[in-house]
Tab-separated table of C-alpha atoms in Angstrom:
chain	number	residue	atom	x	y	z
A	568	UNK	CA	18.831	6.365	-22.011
A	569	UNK	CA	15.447	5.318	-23.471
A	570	UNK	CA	12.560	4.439	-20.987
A	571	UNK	CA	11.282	1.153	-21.071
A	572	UNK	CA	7.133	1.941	-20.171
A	573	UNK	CA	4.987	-0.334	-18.247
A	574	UNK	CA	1.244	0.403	-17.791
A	575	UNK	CA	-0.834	0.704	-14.637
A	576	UNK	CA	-4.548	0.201	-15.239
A	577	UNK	CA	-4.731	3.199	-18.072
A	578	UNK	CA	-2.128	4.909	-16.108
A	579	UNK	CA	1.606	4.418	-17.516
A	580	UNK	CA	4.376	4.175	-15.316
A	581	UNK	CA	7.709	4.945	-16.586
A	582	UNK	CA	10.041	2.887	-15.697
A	583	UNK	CA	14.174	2.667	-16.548
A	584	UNK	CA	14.029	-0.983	-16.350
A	585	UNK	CA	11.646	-3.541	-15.615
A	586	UNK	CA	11.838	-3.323	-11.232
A	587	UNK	CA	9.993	-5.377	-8.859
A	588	UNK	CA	12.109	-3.873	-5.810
A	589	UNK	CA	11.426	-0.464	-4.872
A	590	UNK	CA	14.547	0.176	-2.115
A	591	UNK	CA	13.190	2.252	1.083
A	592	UNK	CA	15.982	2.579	3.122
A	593	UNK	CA	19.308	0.670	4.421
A	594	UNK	CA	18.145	-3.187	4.280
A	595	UNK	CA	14.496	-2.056	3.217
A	596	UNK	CA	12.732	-2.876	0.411
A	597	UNK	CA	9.457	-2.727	-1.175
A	598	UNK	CA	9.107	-5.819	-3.479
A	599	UNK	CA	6.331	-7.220	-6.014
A	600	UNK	CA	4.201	-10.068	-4.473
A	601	UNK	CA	4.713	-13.085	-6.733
A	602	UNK	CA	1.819	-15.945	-5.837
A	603	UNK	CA	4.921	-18.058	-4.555
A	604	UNK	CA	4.759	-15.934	-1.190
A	605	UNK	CA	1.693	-17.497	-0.506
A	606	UNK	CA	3.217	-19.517	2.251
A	607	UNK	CA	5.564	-17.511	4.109
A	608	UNK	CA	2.528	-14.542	4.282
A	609	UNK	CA	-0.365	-17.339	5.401
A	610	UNK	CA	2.377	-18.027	7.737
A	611	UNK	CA	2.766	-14.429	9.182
A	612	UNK	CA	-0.998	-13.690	9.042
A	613	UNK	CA	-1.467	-16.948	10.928
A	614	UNK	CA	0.723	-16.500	13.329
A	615	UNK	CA	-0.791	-12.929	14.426
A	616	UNK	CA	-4.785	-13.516	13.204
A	617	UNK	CA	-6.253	-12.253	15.868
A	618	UNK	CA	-4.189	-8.598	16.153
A	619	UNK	CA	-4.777	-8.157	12.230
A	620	UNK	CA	-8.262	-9.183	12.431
A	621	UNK	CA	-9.129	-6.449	14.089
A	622	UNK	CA	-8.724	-3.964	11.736
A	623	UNK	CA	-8.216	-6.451	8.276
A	624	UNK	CA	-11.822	-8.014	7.821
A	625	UNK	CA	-10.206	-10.153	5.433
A	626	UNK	CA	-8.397	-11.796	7.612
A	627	UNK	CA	-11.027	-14.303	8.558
A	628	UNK	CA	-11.039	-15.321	4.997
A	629	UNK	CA	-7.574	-16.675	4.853
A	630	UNK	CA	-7.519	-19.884	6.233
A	631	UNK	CA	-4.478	-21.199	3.841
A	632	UNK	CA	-1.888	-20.462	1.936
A	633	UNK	CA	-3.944	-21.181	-1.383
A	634	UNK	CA	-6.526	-18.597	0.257
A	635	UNK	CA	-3.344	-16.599	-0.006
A	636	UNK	CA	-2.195	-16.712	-3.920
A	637	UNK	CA	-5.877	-16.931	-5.222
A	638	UNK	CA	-5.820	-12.855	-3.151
A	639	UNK	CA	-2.655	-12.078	-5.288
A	640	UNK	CA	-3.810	-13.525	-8.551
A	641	UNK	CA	-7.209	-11.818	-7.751
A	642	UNK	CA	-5.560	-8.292	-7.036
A	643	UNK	CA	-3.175	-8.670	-10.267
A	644	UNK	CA	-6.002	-9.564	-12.908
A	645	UNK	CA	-8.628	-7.351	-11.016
A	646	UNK	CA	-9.904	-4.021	-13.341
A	647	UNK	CA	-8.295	-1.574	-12.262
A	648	UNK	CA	-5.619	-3.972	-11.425
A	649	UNK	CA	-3.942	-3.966	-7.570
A	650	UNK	CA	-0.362	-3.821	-6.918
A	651	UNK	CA	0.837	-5.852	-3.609
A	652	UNK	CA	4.239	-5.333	-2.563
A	653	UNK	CA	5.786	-6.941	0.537
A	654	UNK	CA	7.697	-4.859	3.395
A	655	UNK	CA	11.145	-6.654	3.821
A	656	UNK	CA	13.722	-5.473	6.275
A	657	UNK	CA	16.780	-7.047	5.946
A	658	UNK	CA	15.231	-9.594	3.637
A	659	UNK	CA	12.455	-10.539	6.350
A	660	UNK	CA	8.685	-9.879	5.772
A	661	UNK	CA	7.235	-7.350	7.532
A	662	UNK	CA	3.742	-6.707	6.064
A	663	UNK	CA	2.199	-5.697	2.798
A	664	UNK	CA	1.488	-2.411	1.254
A	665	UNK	CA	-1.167	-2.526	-1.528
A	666	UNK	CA	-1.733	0.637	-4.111
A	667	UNK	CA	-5.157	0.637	-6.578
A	668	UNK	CA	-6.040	2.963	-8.669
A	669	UNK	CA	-9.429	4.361	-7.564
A	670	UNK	CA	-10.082	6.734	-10.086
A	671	UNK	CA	-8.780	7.480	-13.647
A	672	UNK	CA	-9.736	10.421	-15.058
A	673	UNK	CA	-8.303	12.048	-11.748
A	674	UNK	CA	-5.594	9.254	-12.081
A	675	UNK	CA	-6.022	8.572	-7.960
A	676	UNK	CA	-4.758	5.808	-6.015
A	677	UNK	CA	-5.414	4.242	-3.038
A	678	UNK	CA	-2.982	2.827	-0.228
A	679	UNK	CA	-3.701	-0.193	2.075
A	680	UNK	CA	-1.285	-1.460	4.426
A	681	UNK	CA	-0.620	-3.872	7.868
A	682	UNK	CA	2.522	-4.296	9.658
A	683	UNK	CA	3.591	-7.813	12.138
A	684	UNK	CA	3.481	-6.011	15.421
A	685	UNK	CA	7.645	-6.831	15.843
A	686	UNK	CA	8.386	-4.345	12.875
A	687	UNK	CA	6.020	-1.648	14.150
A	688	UNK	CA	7.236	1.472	15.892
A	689	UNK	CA	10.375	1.815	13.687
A	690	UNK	CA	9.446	3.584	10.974
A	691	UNK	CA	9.008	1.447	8.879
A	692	UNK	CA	5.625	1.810	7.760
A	693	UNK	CA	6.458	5.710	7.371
A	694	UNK	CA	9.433	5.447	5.318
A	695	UNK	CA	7.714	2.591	2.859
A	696	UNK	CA	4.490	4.930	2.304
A	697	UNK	CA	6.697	7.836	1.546
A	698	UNK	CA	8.244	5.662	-1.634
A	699	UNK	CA	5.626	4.440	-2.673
A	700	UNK	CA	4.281	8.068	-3.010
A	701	UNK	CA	7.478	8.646	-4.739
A	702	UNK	CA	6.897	5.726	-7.049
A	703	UNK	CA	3.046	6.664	-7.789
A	704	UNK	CA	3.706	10.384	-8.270
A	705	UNK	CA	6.781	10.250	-10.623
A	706	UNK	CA	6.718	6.607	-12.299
A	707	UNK	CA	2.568	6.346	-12.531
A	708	UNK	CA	1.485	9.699	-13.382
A	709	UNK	CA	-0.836	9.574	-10.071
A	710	UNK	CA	-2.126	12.880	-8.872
A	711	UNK	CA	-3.960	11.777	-5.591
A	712	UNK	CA	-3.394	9.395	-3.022
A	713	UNK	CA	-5.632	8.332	0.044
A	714	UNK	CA	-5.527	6.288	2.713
A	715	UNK	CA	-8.491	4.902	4.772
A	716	UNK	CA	-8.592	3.670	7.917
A	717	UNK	CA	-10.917	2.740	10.824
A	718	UNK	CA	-11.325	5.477	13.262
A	719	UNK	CA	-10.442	3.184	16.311
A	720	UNK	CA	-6.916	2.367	14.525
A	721	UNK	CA	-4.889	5.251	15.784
A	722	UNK	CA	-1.783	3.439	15.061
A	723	UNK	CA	-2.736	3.705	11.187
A	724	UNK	CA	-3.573	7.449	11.318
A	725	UNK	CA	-0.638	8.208	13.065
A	726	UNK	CA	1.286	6.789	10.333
A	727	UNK	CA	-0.305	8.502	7.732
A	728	UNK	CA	-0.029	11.665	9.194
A	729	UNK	CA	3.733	10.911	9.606
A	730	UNK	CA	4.083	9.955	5.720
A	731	UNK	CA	2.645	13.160	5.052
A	732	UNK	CA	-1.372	12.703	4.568
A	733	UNK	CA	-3.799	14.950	5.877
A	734	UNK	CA	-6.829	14.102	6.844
A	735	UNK	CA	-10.354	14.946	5.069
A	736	UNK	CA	-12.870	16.730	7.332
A	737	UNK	CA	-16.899	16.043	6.880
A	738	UNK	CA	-16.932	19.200	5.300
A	739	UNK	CA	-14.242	17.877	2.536
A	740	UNK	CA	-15.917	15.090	1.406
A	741	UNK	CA	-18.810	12.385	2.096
A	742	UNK	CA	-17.214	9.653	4.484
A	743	UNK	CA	-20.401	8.884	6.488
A	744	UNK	CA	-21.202	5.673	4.071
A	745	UNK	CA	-18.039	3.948	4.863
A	746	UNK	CA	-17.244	5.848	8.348
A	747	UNK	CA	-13.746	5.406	7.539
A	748	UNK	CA	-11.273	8.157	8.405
A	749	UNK	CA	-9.733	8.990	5.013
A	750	UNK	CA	-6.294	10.738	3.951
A	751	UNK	CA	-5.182	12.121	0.947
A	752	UNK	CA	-1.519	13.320	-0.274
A	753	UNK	CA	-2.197	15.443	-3.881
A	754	UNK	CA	0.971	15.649	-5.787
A	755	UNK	CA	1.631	19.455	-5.651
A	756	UNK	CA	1.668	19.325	-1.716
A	757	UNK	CA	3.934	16.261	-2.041
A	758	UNK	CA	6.683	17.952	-4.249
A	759	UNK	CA	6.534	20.807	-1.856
A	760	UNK	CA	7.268	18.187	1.219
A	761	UNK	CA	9.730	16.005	-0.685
């Protein structure tokens, strides 16, 4: 069977046919955000504004759901280019999980994520991070993944930790600027977890 190849940024992910699904578990799936989501995620972030605000900045910048599409065509034609994909559990949406690639010549990505507080505490979260690993480390070519989050969102850096990301010390690396608590998951300690 011949690999069909679709590109990343400058990072090439193989791929045996075209997929926007990515499948996490029984009933779970990882799909491509298409701009005609807009509605039903304005209509989730609406509906819990104030919880996600807390940690999502952004938030207060969505006040429709055209605010909504002009993010996801924004994130799709951005350089390096964003990939959004929506948490569904049996075909509901759950929240988002967004990878970027941060840095090429390392070929690194980044992982952003928010779950509606009735899907938390399940796994969820967990189980989605750990395929999209998968998907990043065997399909992209990515060597590095990280994960920021604030240091008063324990709920976040419990998850990470669960996926399988450690967290960088001052001594690792520079996070005073941002003051965000960062994790990382390199490739060889993934294969070794997997």
């Amino acid at each position: 069977m011949q690999l069909k190849l679709k590109r990343l940024s400058t990072i090439t992910c193989r791929q045996d046919k075209p997929k926007s699904m990515l499948f996490v578990d029984d009933g779970v799936y990882l799909n491509r955000i298409h701009i005609d989501a807009g509605q039903k995620i304005f209509q989730a972030i609406d509906g819990q504004r104030d919880e996600l605000g807390e940690f999502l900045p952004w938030i207060g910048q969505i006040h429709s759901p055209e605010d909504v599409i002009k993010s996801i065509s924004a994130a799709g034609s951005s350089h390096p280019p964003v990939w959004l994909f929506e948490l569904l559990d049996t075909r509901c949406f759950a929240g988002i999980i967004s990878m970027k690639i941060t840095n090429r010549q390392i070929q690194s990505a980044e992982f952003g994520y928010w779950l509606l507080k009735e899907f938390r505490a399940k796994g969820l979260m967990k189980k989605s991070l750990q395929t999209l690993a998968r998907f990043a480390f065997t399909q992209c070519n990515v060597t590095e993944l990280t994960i920021r989050t604030s240091p008063e969102n324990a709920p976040s850096q419990k998850v990470a930790q669960a996926a399988g990301f450690t967290r960088f010390t001052d001594a690792d690396i520079d996070i005073k600027s941002s003051g965000d608590y960062i994790y990382r998951l390199v490739k060889a300690d993934w294969e070794l977890i997997k």
